Short mmCIF file of C-alpha atoms (C1' of nucleotides) in Angstrom, two decimals:
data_model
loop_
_atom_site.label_atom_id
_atom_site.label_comp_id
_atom_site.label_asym_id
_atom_site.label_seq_id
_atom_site.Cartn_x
_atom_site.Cartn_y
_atom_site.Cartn_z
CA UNK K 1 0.00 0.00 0.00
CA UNK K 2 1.27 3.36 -0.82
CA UNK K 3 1.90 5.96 1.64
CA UNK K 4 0.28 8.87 0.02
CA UNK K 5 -2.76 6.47 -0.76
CA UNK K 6 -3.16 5.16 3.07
CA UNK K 7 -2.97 9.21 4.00
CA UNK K 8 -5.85 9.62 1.54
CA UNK K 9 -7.78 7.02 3.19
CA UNK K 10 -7.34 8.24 6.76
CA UNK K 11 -8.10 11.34 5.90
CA UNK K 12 -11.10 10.37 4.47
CA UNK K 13 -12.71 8.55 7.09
CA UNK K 14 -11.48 11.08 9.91
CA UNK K 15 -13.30 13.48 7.94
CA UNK K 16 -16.51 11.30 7.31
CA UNK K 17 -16.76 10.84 10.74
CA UNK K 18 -16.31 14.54 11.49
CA UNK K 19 -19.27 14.94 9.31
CA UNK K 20 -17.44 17.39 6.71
CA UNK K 21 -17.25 17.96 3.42
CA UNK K 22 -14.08 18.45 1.49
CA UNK K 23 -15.12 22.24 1.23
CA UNK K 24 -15.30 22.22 4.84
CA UNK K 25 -11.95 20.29 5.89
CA UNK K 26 -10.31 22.99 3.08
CA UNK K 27 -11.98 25.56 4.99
CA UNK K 28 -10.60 24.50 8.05
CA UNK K 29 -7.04 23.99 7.24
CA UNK K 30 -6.61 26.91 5.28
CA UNK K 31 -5.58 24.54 2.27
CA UNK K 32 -7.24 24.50 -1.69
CA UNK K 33 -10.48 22.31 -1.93
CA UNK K 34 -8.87 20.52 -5.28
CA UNK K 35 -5.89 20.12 -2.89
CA UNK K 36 -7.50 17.90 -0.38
CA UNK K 37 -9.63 15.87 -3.05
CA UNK K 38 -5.83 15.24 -4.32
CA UNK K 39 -4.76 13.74 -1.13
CA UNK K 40 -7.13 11.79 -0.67
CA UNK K 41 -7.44 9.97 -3.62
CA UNK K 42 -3.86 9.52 -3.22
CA UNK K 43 -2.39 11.54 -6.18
CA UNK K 44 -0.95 14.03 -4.17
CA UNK K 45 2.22 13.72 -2.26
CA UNK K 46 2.16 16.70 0.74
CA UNK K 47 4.83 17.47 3.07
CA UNK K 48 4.99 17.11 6.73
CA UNK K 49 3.38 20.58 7.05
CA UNK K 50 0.83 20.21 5.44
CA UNK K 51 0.16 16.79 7.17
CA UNK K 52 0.55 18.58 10.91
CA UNK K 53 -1.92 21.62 9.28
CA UNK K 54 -4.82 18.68 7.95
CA UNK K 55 -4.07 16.72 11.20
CA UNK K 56 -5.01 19.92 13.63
CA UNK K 57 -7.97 20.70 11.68
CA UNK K 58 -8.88 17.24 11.93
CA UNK K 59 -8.18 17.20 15.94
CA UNK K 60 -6.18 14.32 15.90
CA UNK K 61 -1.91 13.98 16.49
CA UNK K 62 -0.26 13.95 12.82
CA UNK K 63 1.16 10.49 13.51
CA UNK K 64 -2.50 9.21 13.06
CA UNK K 65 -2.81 10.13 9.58
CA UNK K 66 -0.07 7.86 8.35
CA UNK K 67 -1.57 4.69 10.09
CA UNK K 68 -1.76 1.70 8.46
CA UNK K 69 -5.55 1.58 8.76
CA UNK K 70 -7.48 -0.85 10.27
CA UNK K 71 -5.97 -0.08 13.75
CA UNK K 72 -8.44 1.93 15.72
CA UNK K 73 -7.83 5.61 16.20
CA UNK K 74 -7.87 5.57 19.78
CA UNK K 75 -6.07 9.10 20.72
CA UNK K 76 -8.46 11.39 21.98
CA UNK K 77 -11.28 8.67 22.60
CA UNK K 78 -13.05 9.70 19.64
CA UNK K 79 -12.57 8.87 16.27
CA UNK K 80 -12.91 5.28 16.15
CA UNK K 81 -13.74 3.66 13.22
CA UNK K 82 -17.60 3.84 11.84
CA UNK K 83 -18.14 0.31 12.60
CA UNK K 84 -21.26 0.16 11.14
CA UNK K 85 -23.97 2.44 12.70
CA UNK P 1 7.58 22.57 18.50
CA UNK P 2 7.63 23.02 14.91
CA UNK P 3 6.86 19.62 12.83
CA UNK P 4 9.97 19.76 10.52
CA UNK P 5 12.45 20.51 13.93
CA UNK P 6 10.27 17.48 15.64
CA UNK P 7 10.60 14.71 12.94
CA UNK P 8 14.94 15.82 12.69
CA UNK P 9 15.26 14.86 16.37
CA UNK P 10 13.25 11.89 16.16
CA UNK P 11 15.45 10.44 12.98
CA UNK P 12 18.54 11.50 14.81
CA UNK P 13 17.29 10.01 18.54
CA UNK P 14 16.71 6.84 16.43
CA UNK P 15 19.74 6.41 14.26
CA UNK P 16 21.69 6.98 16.73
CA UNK P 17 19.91 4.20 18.75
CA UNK P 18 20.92 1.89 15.68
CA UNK P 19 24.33 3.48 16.18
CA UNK P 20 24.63 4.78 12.37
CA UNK P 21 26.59 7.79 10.77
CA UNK P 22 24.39 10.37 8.56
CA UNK P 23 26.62 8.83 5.91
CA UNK P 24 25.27 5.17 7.35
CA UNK P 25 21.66 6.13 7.33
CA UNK P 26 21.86 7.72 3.49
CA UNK P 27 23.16 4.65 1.96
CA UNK P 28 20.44 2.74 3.50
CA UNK P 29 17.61 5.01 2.60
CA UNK P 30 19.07 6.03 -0.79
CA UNK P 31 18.70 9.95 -0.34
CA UNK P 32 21.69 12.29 0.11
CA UNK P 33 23.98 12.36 3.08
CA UNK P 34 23.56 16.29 3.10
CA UNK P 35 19.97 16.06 3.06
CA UNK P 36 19.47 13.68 6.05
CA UNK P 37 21.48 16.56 7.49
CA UNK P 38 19.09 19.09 6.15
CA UNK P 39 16.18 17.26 7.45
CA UNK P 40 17.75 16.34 10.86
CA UNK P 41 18.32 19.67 12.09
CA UNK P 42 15.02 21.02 11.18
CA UNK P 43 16.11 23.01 8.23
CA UNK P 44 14.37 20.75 5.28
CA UNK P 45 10.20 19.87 5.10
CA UNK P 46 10.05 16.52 3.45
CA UNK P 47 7.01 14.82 1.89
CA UNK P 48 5.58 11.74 2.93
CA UNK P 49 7.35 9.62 0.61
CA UNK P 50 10.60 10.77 1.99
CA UNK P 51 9.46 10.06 5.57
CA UNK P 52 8.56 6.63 4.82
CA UNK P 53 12.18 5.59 2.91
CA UNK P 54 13.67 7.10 6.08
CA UNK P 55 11.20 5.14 8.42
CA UNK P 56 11.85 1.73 6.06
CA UNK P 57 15.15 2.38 6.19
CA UNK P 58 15.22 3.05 10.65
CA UNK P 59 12.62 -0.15 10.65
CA UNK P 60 10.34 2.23 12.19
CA UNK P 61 6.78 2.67 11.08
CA UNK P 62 6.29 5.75 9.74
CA UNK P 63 3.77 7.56 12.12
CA UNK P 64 6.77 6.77 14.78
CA UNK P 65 9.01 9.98 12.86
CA UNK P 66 6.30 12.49 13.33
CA UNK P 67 5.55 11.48 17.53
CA UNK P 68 6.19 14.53 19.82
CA UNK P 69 9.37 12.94 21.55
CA UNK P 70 9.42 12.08 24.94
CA UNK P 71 6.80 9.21 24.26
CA UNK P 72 9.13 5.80 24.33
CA UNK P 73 8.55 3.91 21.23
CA UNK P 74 7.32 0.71 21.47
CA UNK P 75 6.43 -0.54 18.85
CA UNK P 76 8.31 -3.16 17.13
CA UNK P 77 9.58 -3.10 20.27
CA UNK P 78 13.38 -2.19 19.93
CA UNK P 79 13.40 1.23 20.01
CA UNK P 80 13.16 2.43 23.52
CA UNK P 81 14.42 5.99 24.60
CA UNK P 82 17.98 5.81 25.23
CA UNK P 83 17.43 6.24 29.13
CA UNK P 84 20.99 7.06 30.02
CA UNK P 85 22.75 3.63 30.07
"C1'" DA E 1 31.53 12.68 10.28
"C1'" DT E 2 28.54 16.78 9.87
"C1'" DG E 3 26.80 21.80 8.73
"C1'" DT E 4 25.77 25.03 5.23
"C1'" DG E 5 24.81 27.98 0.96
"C1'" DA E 6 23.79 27.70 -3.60
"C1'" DC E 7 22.34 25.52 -7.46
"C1'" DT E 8 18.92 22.89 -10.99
"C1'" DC E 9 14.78 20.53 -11.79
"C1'" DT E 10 10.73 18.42 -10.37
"C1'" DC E 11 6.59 18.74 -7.97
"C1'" DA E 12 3.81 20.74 -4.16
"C1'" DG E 13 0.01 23.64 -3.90
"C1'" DT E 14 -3.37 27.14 -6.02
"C1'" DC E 15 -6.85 28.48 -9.19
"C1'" DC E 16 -9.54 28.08 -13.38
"C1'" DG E 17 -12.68 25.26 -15.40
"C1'" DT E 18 -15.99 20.81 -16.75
"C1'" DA E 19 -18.59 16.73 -15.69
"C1'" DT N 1 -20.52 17.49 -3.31
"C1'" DT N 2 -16.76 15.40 -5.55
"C1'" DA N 3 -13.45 13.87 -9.46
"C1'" DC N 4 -10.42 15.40 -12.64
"C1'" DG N 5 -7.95 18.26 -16.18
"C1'" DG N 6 -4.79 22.26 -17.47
"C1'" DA N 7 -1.87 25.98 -16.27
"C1'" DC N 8 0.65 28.49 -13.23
"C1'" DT N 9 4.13 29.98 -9.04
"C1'" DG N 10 6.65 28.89 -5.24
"C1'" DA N 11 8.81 25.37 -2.67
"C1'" DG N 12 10.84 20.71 -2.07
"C1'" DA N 13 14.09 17.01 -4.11
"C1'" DG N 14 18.49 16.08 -4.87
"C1'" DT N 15 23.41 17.40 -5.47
"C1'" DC N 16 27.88 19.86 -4.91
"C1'" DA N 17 31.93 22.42 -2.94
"C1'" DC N 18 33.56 23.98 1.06
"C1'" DA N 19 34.14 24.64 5.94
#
DNA sequence: ATGTGACTCTCAGTCCGTA
DNA sequence: TTACGGACTGAGAGTCACA
């Protein structure tokens, strides 16, 4: 699995679960709306920076975003992940 | 803490755990020996794909690189903080 | 063995569209 | 609301000489 695709994918769900839109996630990290649709379909490659800016709009620690999945985000009691319901 | 400055002491902490040289650490993650420098004291912002060949490289996952020190890292379990000794 | 400035070239990141 | 393309500017990738 490629890095920049498993970042797309967490970032994804974190934001699902957050209830956002793209729009909204772009809003909230100050970055371009096109920018974050890039990352998470995994075409983009962003820097650390960027990572630490989407991870604090996201409320979560950076190192969560680069997760290989399935593992439950546990930090800060609650993301976890969307099991059904 | 600034991310870039956070990730450079947490490759340095941890190659110097596996008792490598700069020079050591560049072979075995194919990037530059100046730019491990670059990115150890702060001064570079790499992208994700350059984390991970330096994570691959430390057999470290990833998400380890961007942790806000002090936290020992278990994982893998062979880290572990360099508590004096 | 490492820090640093400067350099080239690729790509990160933005903005415009269309579907 | 999102995917995706093109075009653009600034910043990162990658390297070197020198300290």
């Amino acid at each position: 699995m490629d890095i920049c695709r498993q970042v797309g994918l967490n970032v994804q769900r974190i934001r699902r679960t957050r209830g956002w839109s793209q729009e909204q996630l772009a809003f909230e990290s100050g970055l371009h709306r096109t920018y974050i649709s890039g990352i998470e379909r995994g075409a983009r490659n962003p820097t650390i920076t960027v990572l630490k800016e989407l991870a604090d709009a996201l409320g979560v620690p950076a190192s969560v975003l680069l997760e290989s999945d399935a593992a439950a985000v546990d930090e800060e009691g609650t993301i976890a992940p969307i099991r059904s319901s």
